[in-house]
CSV table of C-alpha atoms in Angstrom, one decimal:
chain,number,residue,atom,x,y,z
A,1,UNK,CA,-20.0,-109.1,27.0
A,2,UNK,CA,-18.5,-112.6,27.0
A,3,UNK,CA,-14.9,-113.7,27.0
A,4,UNK,CA,-15.1,-114.1,23.2
A,5,UNK,CA,-16.1,-110.5,22.9
A,6,UNK,CA,-13.2,-109.2,24.9
A,7,UNK,CA,-10.8,-111.5,23.0
A,8,UNK,CA,-11.8,-110.1,19.6
A,9,UNK,CA,-12.0,-106.5,20.9
A,10,UNK,CA,-8.4,-106.7,22.3
A,11,UNK,CA,-7.2,-108.3,19.0
A,12,UNK,CA,-9.0,-105.6,16.9
A,13,UNK,CA,-7.9,-102.5,18.9
A,14,UNK,CA,-4.4,-103.9,19.5
A,15,UNK,CA,-3.8,-104.6,15.8
A,16,UNK,CA,-5.4,-101.2,14.8
A,17,UNK,CA,-3.0,-99.3,17.1
A,18,UNK,CA,0.0,-101.4,16.0
A,19,UNK,CA,-0.8,-100.6,12.3
A,20,UNK,CA,-1.1,-96.9,13.0
A,21,UNK,CA,2.2,-96.8,14.9
A,22,UNK,CA,4.0,-98.8,12.2
A,23,UNK,CA,2.7,-96.8,9.2
A,24,UNK,CA,2.9,-93.4,10.8
A,25,UNK,CA,6.5,-94.1,11.9
A,26,UNK,CA,7.5,-94.9,8.3
A,27,UNK,CA,5.7,-91.7,7.2
A,28,UNK,CA,7.6,-89.6,9.7
A,29,UNK,CA,10.9,-91.0,8.5
A,30,UNK,CA,10.1,-90.2,4.8
A,31,UNK,CA,8.7,-86.8,5.7
A,32,UNK,CA,11.7,-85.7,7.7
A,33,UNK,CA,14.1,-87.0,5.0
A,34,UNK,CA,12.2,-84.9,2.5
A,35,UNK,CA,12.1,-81.7,4.5
A,36,UNK,CA,15.4,-82.0,6.4
A,37,UNK,CA,17.2,-79.5,4.1
A,38,UNK,CA,14.3,-77.0,4.4
A,39,UNK,CA,14.3,-77.2,8.2
A,40,UNK,CA,18.0,-76.7,8.2
A,41,UNK,CA,17.9,-73.7,5.8
A,42,UNK,CA,15.2,-72.0,7.8
A,43,UNK,CA,16.9,-72.8,11.2
A,44,UNK,CA,13.8,-74.5,12.6
A,45,UNK,CA,14.4,-75.3,16.3
A,46,UNK,CA,14.1,-78.9,17.3
A,47,UNK,CA,11.4,-78.1,19.9
A,48,UNK,CA,9.2,-76.6,17.1
A,49,UNK,CA,9.8,-79.5,14.8
A,50,UNK,CA,8.8,-82.0,17.4
A,51,UNK,CA,6.0,-80.3,19.3
A,52,UNK,CA,4.6,-77.9,16.7
A,53,UNK,CA,5.0,-80.0,13.5
A,54,UNK,CA,5.2,-83.7,14.2
A,55,UNK,CA,3.0,-83.6,17.3
A,56,UNK,CA,0.2,-82.3,15.1
A,57,UNK,CA,1.3,-84.2,11.9
A,58,UNK,CA,0.8,-87.6,13.6
A,59,UNK,CA,-2.9,-87.2,14.7
A,60,UNK,CA,-3.8,-85.5,11.5
A,61,UNK,CA,-2.6,-88.3,9.2
A,62,UNK,CA,-3.7,-91.0,11.6
A,63,UNK,CA,-7.2,-89.7,11.5
A,64,UNK,CA,-7.1,-89.0,7.8
A,65,UNK,CA,-6.2,-92.7,7.0
A,66,UNK,CA,-8.1,-94.2,9.9
A,67,UNK,CA,-10.5,-96.1,7.6
A,68,UNK,CA,-7.5,-97.8,5.9
A,69,UNK,CA,-6.0,-98.7,9.3
A,70,UNK,CA,-9.3,-100.1,10.4
A,71,UNK,CA,-9.5,-102.4,7.4
A,72,UNK,CA,-5.9,-103.5,7.6
A,73,UNK,CA,-6.4,-104.4,11.3
A,74,UNK,CA,-9.5,-106.4,10.6
A,75,UNK,CA,-8.2,-108.2,7.6
A,76,UNK,CA,-4.9,-109.2,9.3
A,77,UNK,CA,-6.1,-110.4,12.7
A,78,UNK,CA,-9.3,-112.1,11.4
A,79,UNK,CA,-7.3,-114.0,8.7
A,80,UNK,CA,-4.9,-115.1,11.5
A,81,UNK,CA,-7.9,-116.4,13.5
A,82,UNK,CA,-9.2,-118.2,10.5
A,83,UNK,CA,-5.9,-119.8,9.6
A,84,UNK,CA,-5.7,-121.1,13.2
A,85,UNK,CA,-9.2,-122.6,12.8
A,86,UNK,CA,-10.5,-120.3,15.6
A,87,UNK,CA,-13.3,-118.9,13.5
A,88,UNK,CA,-14.4,-122.5,12.7
A,89,UNK,CA,-14.3,-123.4,16.4
A,90,UNK,CA,-16.5,-120.4,17.2
A,91,UNK,CA,-19.1,-121.2,14.6
A,92,UNK,CA,-19.0,-124.9,15.5
A,93,UNK,CA,-19.8,-124.0,19.1
A,94,UNK,CA,-23.1,-122.5,18.0
A,95,UNK,CA,-22.1,-118.9,17.6
A,96,UNK,CA,-23.8,-117.4,14.5
A,97,UNK,CA,-21.9,-115.1,12.2
A,98,UNK,CA,-24.2,-112.3,13.2
A,99,UNK,CA,-23.3,-112.9,16.8
A,100,UNK,CA,-19.6,-113.1,15.9
A,101,UNK,CA,-19.8,-109.6,14.4
A,102,UNK,CA,-20.9,-108.0,17.6
A,103,UNK,CA,-17.4,-107.3,19.1
A,104,UNK,CA,-16.3,-106.1,15.7
A,105,UNK,CA,-19.1,-103.5,15.7
A,106,UNK,CA,-18.4,-102.5,19.2
A,107,UNK,CA,-14.7,-101.9,18.4
A,108,UNK,CA,-15.7,-100.0,15.2
A,109,UNK,CA,-18.0,-97.9,17.3
A,110,UNK,CA,-15.2,-97.0,19.8
A,111,UNK,CA,-12.9,-96.1,16.9
A,112,UNK,CA,-15.6,-94.1,15.2
A,113,UNK,CA,-16.3,-92.0,18.4
A,114,UNK,CA,-12.6,-91.4,18.9
A,115,UNK,CA,-12.0,-90.4,15.3
A,116,UNK,CA,-15.0,-88.0,15.3
A,117,UNK,CA,-13.8,-86.4,18.6
A,118,UNK,CA,-10.3,-85.9,17.2
A,119,UNK,CA,-11.4,-84.7,13.8
A,120,UNK,CA,-14.2,-82.4,15.1
A,121,UNK,CA,-12.5,-80.8,18.1
A,122,UNK,CA,-8.8,-81.6,18.7
A,123,UNK,CA,-7.1,-81.9,15.3
A,124,UNK,CA,-8.5,-78.5,14.0
A,125,UNK,CA,-6.7,-76.7,16.9
A,126,UNK,CA,-3.5,-78.6,16.1
A,127,UNK,CA,-3.8,-77.7,12.4
A,128,UNK,CA,-3.6,-74.0,13.4
A,129,UNK,CA,-0.2,-74.6,15.0
A,130,UNK,CA,0.8,-76.9,12.1
A,131,UNK,CA,0.0,-74.3,9.4
A,132,UNK,CA,1.8,-71.6,11.4
A,133,UNK,CA,4.9,-73.8,11.5
A,134,UNK,CA,4.7,-74.4,7.8
A,135,UNK,CA,4.4,-70.7,7.1
A,136,UNK,CA,7.5,-69.9,9.2
A,137,UNK,CA,9.8,-72.8,8.4
A,138,UNK,CA,8.6,-74.4,5.2
A,139,UNK,CA,7.9,-71.1,3.4
A,140,UNK,CA,4.4,-72.1,2.7
A,141,UNK,CA,2.7,-69.0,1.4
A,142,UNK,CA,-0.4,-67.8,3.2
A,143,UNK,CA,-2.6,-64.8,2.5
A,144,UNK,CA,-2.2,-62.3,5.3
A,145,UNK,CA,-3.9,-59.4,3.6
A,146,UNK,CA,-6.9,-58.6,1.3
A,147,UNK,CA,-7.9,-55.7,-0.9
A,148,UNK,CA,-11.3,-54.3,-1.8
A,149,UNK,CA,-13.3,-56.6,0.4
A,150,UNK,CA,-17.1,-56.1,0.3
A,151,UNK,CA,-19.6,-58.2,2.2
A,152,UNK,CA,-23.0,-58.2,3.7
A,153,UNK,CA,-22.8,-58.2,7.5
A,154,UNK,CA,-26.5,-58.0,8.2
A,155,UNK,CA,-29.9,-57.5,6.5
A,156,UNK,CA,-29.4,-54.4,4.3
A,157,UNK,CA,-26.0,-53.7,5.8
A,158,UNK,CA,-22.9,-53.7,3.5
A,159,UNK,CA,-19.3,-53.3,4.7
A,160,UNK,CA,-16.3,-52.4,2.6
A,161,UNK,CA,-12.6,-52.4,3.4
A,162,UNK,CA,-10.1,-51.1,0.9
A,163,UNK,CA,-7.1,-52.7,2.5
A,164,UNK,CA,-6.9,-55.3,5.3
A,165,UNK,CA,-3.9,-56.6,7.2
A,166,UNK,CA,-4.7,-59.9,9.0
A,167,UNK,CA,-1.5,-59.9,11.1
A,168,UNK,CA,-2.4,-56.6,12.7
A,169,UNK,CA,-6.2,-57.3,12.4
A,170,UNK,CA,-6.5,-53.8,11.0
A,171,UNK,CA,-8.3,-52.4,7.9
A,172,UNK,CA,-8.0,-49.1,6.1
A,173,UNK,CA,-10.5,-47.2,4.0
A,174,UNK,CA,-13.6,-48.6,5.7
A,175,UNK,CA,-17.2,-47.8,5.0
A,176,UNK,CA,-20.5,-49.2,6.2
A,177,UNK,CA,-23.8,-48.6,4.4
A,178,UNK,CA,-27.3,-49.4,5.8
A,179,UNK,CA,-30.3,-49.7,3.5
A,180,UNK,CA,-34.0,-49.8,4.2
A,181,UNK,CA,-36.4,-50.6,1.3
A,182,UNK,CA,-33.4,-50.2,-1.1
A,183,UNK,CA,-32.8,-46.6,0.2
A,184,UNK,CA,-29.6,-45.5,1.9
A,185,UNK,CA,-30.4,-44.4,5.5
A,186,UNK,CA,-26.9,-44.4,7.0
A,187,UNK,CA,-23.3,-44.1,5.6
A,188,UNK,CA,-20.3,-44.5,7.9
A,189,UNK,CA,-16.7,-44.0,6.8
A,190,UNK,CA,-13.5,-44.4,8.8
A,191,UNK,CA,-9.8,-44.2,8.0
A,192,UNK,CA,-8.9,-47.2,10.2
A,193,UNK,CA,-10.9,-50.1,11.6
A,194,UNK,CA,-9.3,-52.3,14.3
A,195,UNK,CA,-10.5,-55.7,15.5
A,196,UNK,CA,-10.5,-56.0,19.3
A,197,UNK,CA,-8.7,-59.3,20.0
A,198,UNK,CA,-8.9,-59.1,23.8
A,199,UNK,CA,-12.7,-58.4,24.0
A,200,UNK,CA,-14.9,-60.9,25.7
A,201,UNK,CA,-17.4,-60.7,22.9
A,202,UNK,CA,-17.1,-61.6,19.2
A,203,UNK,CA,-17.4,-59.0,16.4
A,204,UNK,CA,-16.0,-56.2,18.4
A,205,UNK,CA,-14.4,-53.5,16.2
A,206,UNK,CA,-13.0,-50.1,16.9
A,207,UNK,CA,-13.3,-47.4,14.2
A,208,UNK,CA,-10.8,-44.5,14.1
A,209,UNK,CA,-11.4,-41.0,12.6
A,210,UNK,CA,-15.0,-41.8,11.6
A,211,UNK,CA,-17.8,-39.9,10.0
A,212,UNK,CA,-21.5,-41.0,10.1
A,213,UNK,CA,-24.1,-39.5,7.7
A,214,UNK,CA,-27.6,-40.3,8.8
A,215,UNK,CA,-30.2,-39.6,6.1
A,216,UNK,CA,-33.9,-38.9,7.0
A,217,UNK,CA,-35.8,-37.8,3.9
A,218,UNK,CA,-34.2,-34.6,2.6
A,219,UNK,CA,-32.4,-34.0,5.9
A,220,UNK,CA,-28.9,-35.2,6.7
A,221,UNK,CA,-27.2,-35.4,10.1
A,222,UNK,CA,-23.4,-35.8,10.3
A,223,UNK,CA,-21.5,-37.1,13.3
A,224,UNK,CA,-17.7,-37.2,13.5
A,225,UNK,CA,-15.3,-38.5,16.1
A,226,UNK,CA,-11.8,-39.7,16.7
A,227,UNK,CA,-12.7,-43.2,18.0
A,228,UNK,CA,-15.8,-45.4,18.4
A,229,UNK,CA,-16.3,-48.9,19.7
A,230,UNK,CA,-18.9,-50.8,17.7
A,231,UNK,CA,-20.3,-54.3,17.0
A,232,UNK,CA,-20.1,-55.3,13.3
A,233,UNK,CA,-21.2,-58.8,12.4
A,234,UNK,CA,-17.9,-59.8,10.8
A,235,UNK,CA,-14.6,-61.4,11.9
A,236,UNK,CA,-11.1,-61.5,10.5
A,237,UNK,CA,-11.8,-65.0,9.2
A,238,UNK,CA,-14.5,-63.5,6.9
A,239,UNK,CA,-12.0,-61.2,5.2
A,240,UNK,CA,-9.0,-63.4,4.4
A,241,UNK,CA,-9.2,-66.9,2.9
A,242,UNK,CA,-6.4,-69.5,2.7
A,243,UNK,CA,-6.3,-73.0,1.3
A,244,UNK,CA,-7.1,-75.5,3.9
A,245,UNK,CA,-8.6,-72.9,6.2
A,246,UNK,CA,-11.7,-75.1,6.8
A,247,UNK,CA,-9.4,-77.7,8.5
A,248,UNK,CA,-8.6,-75.3,11.2
A,249,UNK,CA,-12.2,-74.9,12.4
A,250,UNK,CA,-13.8,-77.1,14.9
A,251,UNK,CA,-17.2,-78.6,13.9
A,252,UNK,CA,-19.2,-76.0,15.9
A,253,UNK,CA,-17.2,-73.2,14.4
A,254,UNK,CA,-17.7,-74.7,10.9
A,255,UNK,CA,-21.5,-74.9,11.4
A,256,UNK,CA,-21.6,-71.4,12.7
A,257,UNK,CA,-19.4,-70.1,9.8
A,258,UNK,CA,-21.5,-71.9,7.2
A,259,UNK,CA,-24.7,-70.6,8.6
A,260,UNK,CA,-23.4,-67.0,8.7
A,261,UNK,CA,-22.1,-67.2,5.2
A,262,UNK,CA,-25.3,-68.6,3.8
A,263,UNK,CA,-27.3,-65.8,5.5
A,264,UNK,CA,-25.0,-63.3,3.6
A,265,UNK,CA,-25.7,-65.1,0.3
A,266,UNK,CA,-22.1,-66.2,-0.1
A,267,UNK,CA,-21.3,-69.0,-2.5
A,268,UNK,CA,-17.8,-69.7,-1.2
A,269,UNK,CA,-18.8,-72.2,1.4
A,270,UNK,CA,-18.9,-75.5,-0.5
A,271,UNK,CA,-15.5,-76.6,0.8
A,272,UNK,CA,-16.6,-75.8,4.3
A,273,UNK,CA,-19.8,-77.8,4.0
A,274,UNK,CA,-17.9,-80.8,2.5
A,275,UNK,CA,-15.4,-80.7,5.4
A,276,UNK,CA,-18.3,-80.6,8.0
A,277,UNK,CA,-20.2,-83.5,6.5
A,278,UNK,CA,-17.0,-85.5,5.7
A,279,UNK,CA,-16.0,-85.6,9.4
A,280,UNK,CA,-19.3,-87.3,10.2
A,281,UNK,CA,-19.3,-89.6,7.2
A,282,UNK,CA,-15.7,-90.7,7.7
A,283,UNK,CA,-16.5,-91.9,11.2
A,284,UNK,CA,-19.2,-94.3,9.8
A,285,UNK,CA,-16.6,-95.7,7.4
A,286,UNK,CA,-15.2,-97.7,10.3
A,287,UNK,CA,-18.4,-99.8,10.4
A,288,UNK,CA,-18.5,-100.3,6.6
A,289,UNK,CA,-14.9,-101.4,6.2
A,290,UNK,CA,-15.0,-103.5,9.3
A,291,UNK,CA,-17.9,-105.5,7.9
A,292,UNK,CA,-16.1,-105.9,4.5
A,293,UNK,CA,-12.8,-106.9,6.1
A,294,UNK,CA,-14.4,-109.4,8.5
A,295,UNK,CA,-16.6,-110.9,5.8
A,296,UNK,CA,-13.7,-111.4,3.4
A,297,UNK,CA,-11.2,-112.8,5.9
A,298,UNK,CA,-13.3,-115.0,8.2
A,299,UNK,CA,-13.1,-118.1,6.0
A,300,UNK,CA,-10.2,-120.5,6.1
A,301,UNK,CA,-8.9,-121.0,2.6
A,302,UNK,CA,-6.2,-123.1,1.0
A,303,UNK,CA,-3.4,-121.0,-0.4
A,304,UNK,CA,-3.7,-118.2,2.1
A,305,UNK,CA,-5.5,-114.9,2.0
A,306,UNK,CA,-3.5,-113.3,-0.8
A,307,UNK,CA,-6.3,-112.9,-3.3
A,308,UNK,CA,-8.9,-111.7,-0.8
A,309,UNK,CA,-6.4,-109.4,1.0
A,310,UNK,CA,-5.7,-107.8,-2.4
A,311,UNK,CA,-9.5,-107.4,-3.1
A,312,UNK,CA,-10.0,-105.9,0.3
A,313,UNK,CA,-7.0,-103.4,0.0
A,314,UNK,CA,-8.3,-102.4,-3.4
A,315,UNK,CA,-11.7,-101.7,-1.9
A,316,UNK,CA,-10.3,-99.7,0.9
A,317,UNK,CA,-8.1,-97.6,-1.4
A,318,UNK,CA,-10.9,-97.1,-3.9
A,319,UNK,CA,-13.1,-95.9,-1.0
A,320,UNK,CA,-10.5,-93.2,0.0
A,321,UNK,CA,-10.1,-92.3,-3.7
A,322,UNK,CA,-13.9,-91.9,-4.1
A,323,UNK,CA,-13.9,-89.6,-1.1
A,324,UNK,CA,-11.4,-87.3,-2.7
A,325,UNK,CA,-13.1,-87.4,-6.2
A,326,UNK,CA,-16.6,-86.7,-4.8
A,327,UNK,CA,-15.3,-83.8,-2.7
A,328,UNK,CA,-13.6,-82.4,-5.8
A,329,UNK,CA,-16.8,-82.6,-7.8
A,330,UNK,CA,-18.7,-80.9,-5.0
A,331,UNK,CA,-16.3,-78.0,-5.0
A,332,UNK,CA,-15.7,-77.6,-8.7
A,333,UNK,CA,-18.9,-79.1,-10.3
A,334,UNK,CA,-21.6,-77.9,-8.0
A,335,UNK,CA,-22.6,-81.2,-6.4
A,336,UNK,CA,-24.5,-81.0,-3.1
A,337,UNK,CA,-21.9,-81.1,-0.2
A,338,UNK,CA,-23.8,-83.7,1.8
A,339,UNK,CA,-24.2,-86.0,-1.2
A,340,UNK,CA,-20.5,-85.7,-2.0
A,341,UNK,CA,-19.5,-86.6,1.6
A,342,UNK,CA,-21.9,-89.5,2.0
A,343,UNK,CA,-21.7,-91.0,-1.5
A,344,UNK,CA,-18.7,-93.3,-0.7
A,345,UNK,CA,-20.5,-94.6,2.4
A,346,UNK,CA,-23.8,-95.2,0.5
A,347,UNK,CA,-22.0,-97.1,-2.3
A,348,UNK,CA,-19.8,-99.2,0.0
A,349,UNK,CA,-22.6,-99.9,2.4
A,350,UNK,CA,-24.2,-102.0,-0.4
A,351,UNK,CA,-20.8,-103.8,-1.0
A,352,UNK,CA,-20.5,-104.4,2.8
A,353,UNK,CA,-24.1,-105.9,2.9
A,354,UNK,CA,-23.3,-108.2,-0.1
A,355,UNK,CA,-20.1,-109.4,1.6
A,356,UNK,CA,-21.9,-109.9,4.9
A,357,UNK,CA,-24.6,-112.0,3.3
A,358,UNK,CA,-22.1,-114.2,1.5
A,359,UNK,CA,-19.8,-114.7,4.4
A,360,UNK,CA,-21.9,-117.3,6.3
A,361,UNK,CA,-22.1,-119.4,3.1
């Protein structure tokens, strides 16, 4: 790490943070102006607006548009260096363009790690608070109940709930059937099933007014009771689905949920797979857009950077657009989730390589 490296890193990170603060500040003004009447009509307290809504609104959108902020930061401070002939001086001193890219890549790596940590672990927890606020004060409808839910909770074990209330974590009209070699060996029914929210273990349920029929050949054994604690491999999140629910799961929770749903044979996991892979792929976008931005703006040109700035912004916007389109195709057209998440990176990696090869010329 030389003085040149620290100089470029400080310029990069400083411009990146400045662009985030500037654009997010403008976004907050427009968002508040749009929802001010809604907040007033629902009597949203200022503490909730600031700490529940905007405190989670800021990191969510900053991380969502981080690739764009990276590109803007690179294009602006690098073009400034080029217009002041600083890039020419660096190259004239014997620094190769490849060596010049080292601090850019180190800065991009730092941003990528921070973005992944936020997107995979911190922002999902904030999204829970954000969605709860929108439900209370923006009248955003969320599903809090489900009817006639049937799912496989284990090999040959089928659960059914006639009516489920997610607010109370309680279901009515419950049955649990166990099959061996396609033959019914056990049938449990219960009037009420209650999820234990204070238990130290997951999947802990309590069945109330239950009856268990155990079948052994032509014989049948019936057991009844008022209350029974049991472990059933299902959770409330398996019973009620809401739009954007995948954004409230951390990456380990997403991976565990996808694996569990695939074992059950569920097909409703594409959006969860796309979200899981997109968090990783978006982090690598920092490297790709950094290379494109530095390659386009490192040359001093007469007439300024207007044309190349426009080309770069078009590339960055088209990258974000392609991310959205590929995710939509994965959900609605059956594309593989990993391919949909990584396709923008694959395409723009070739563009970045082409720009990088042309830049020293």
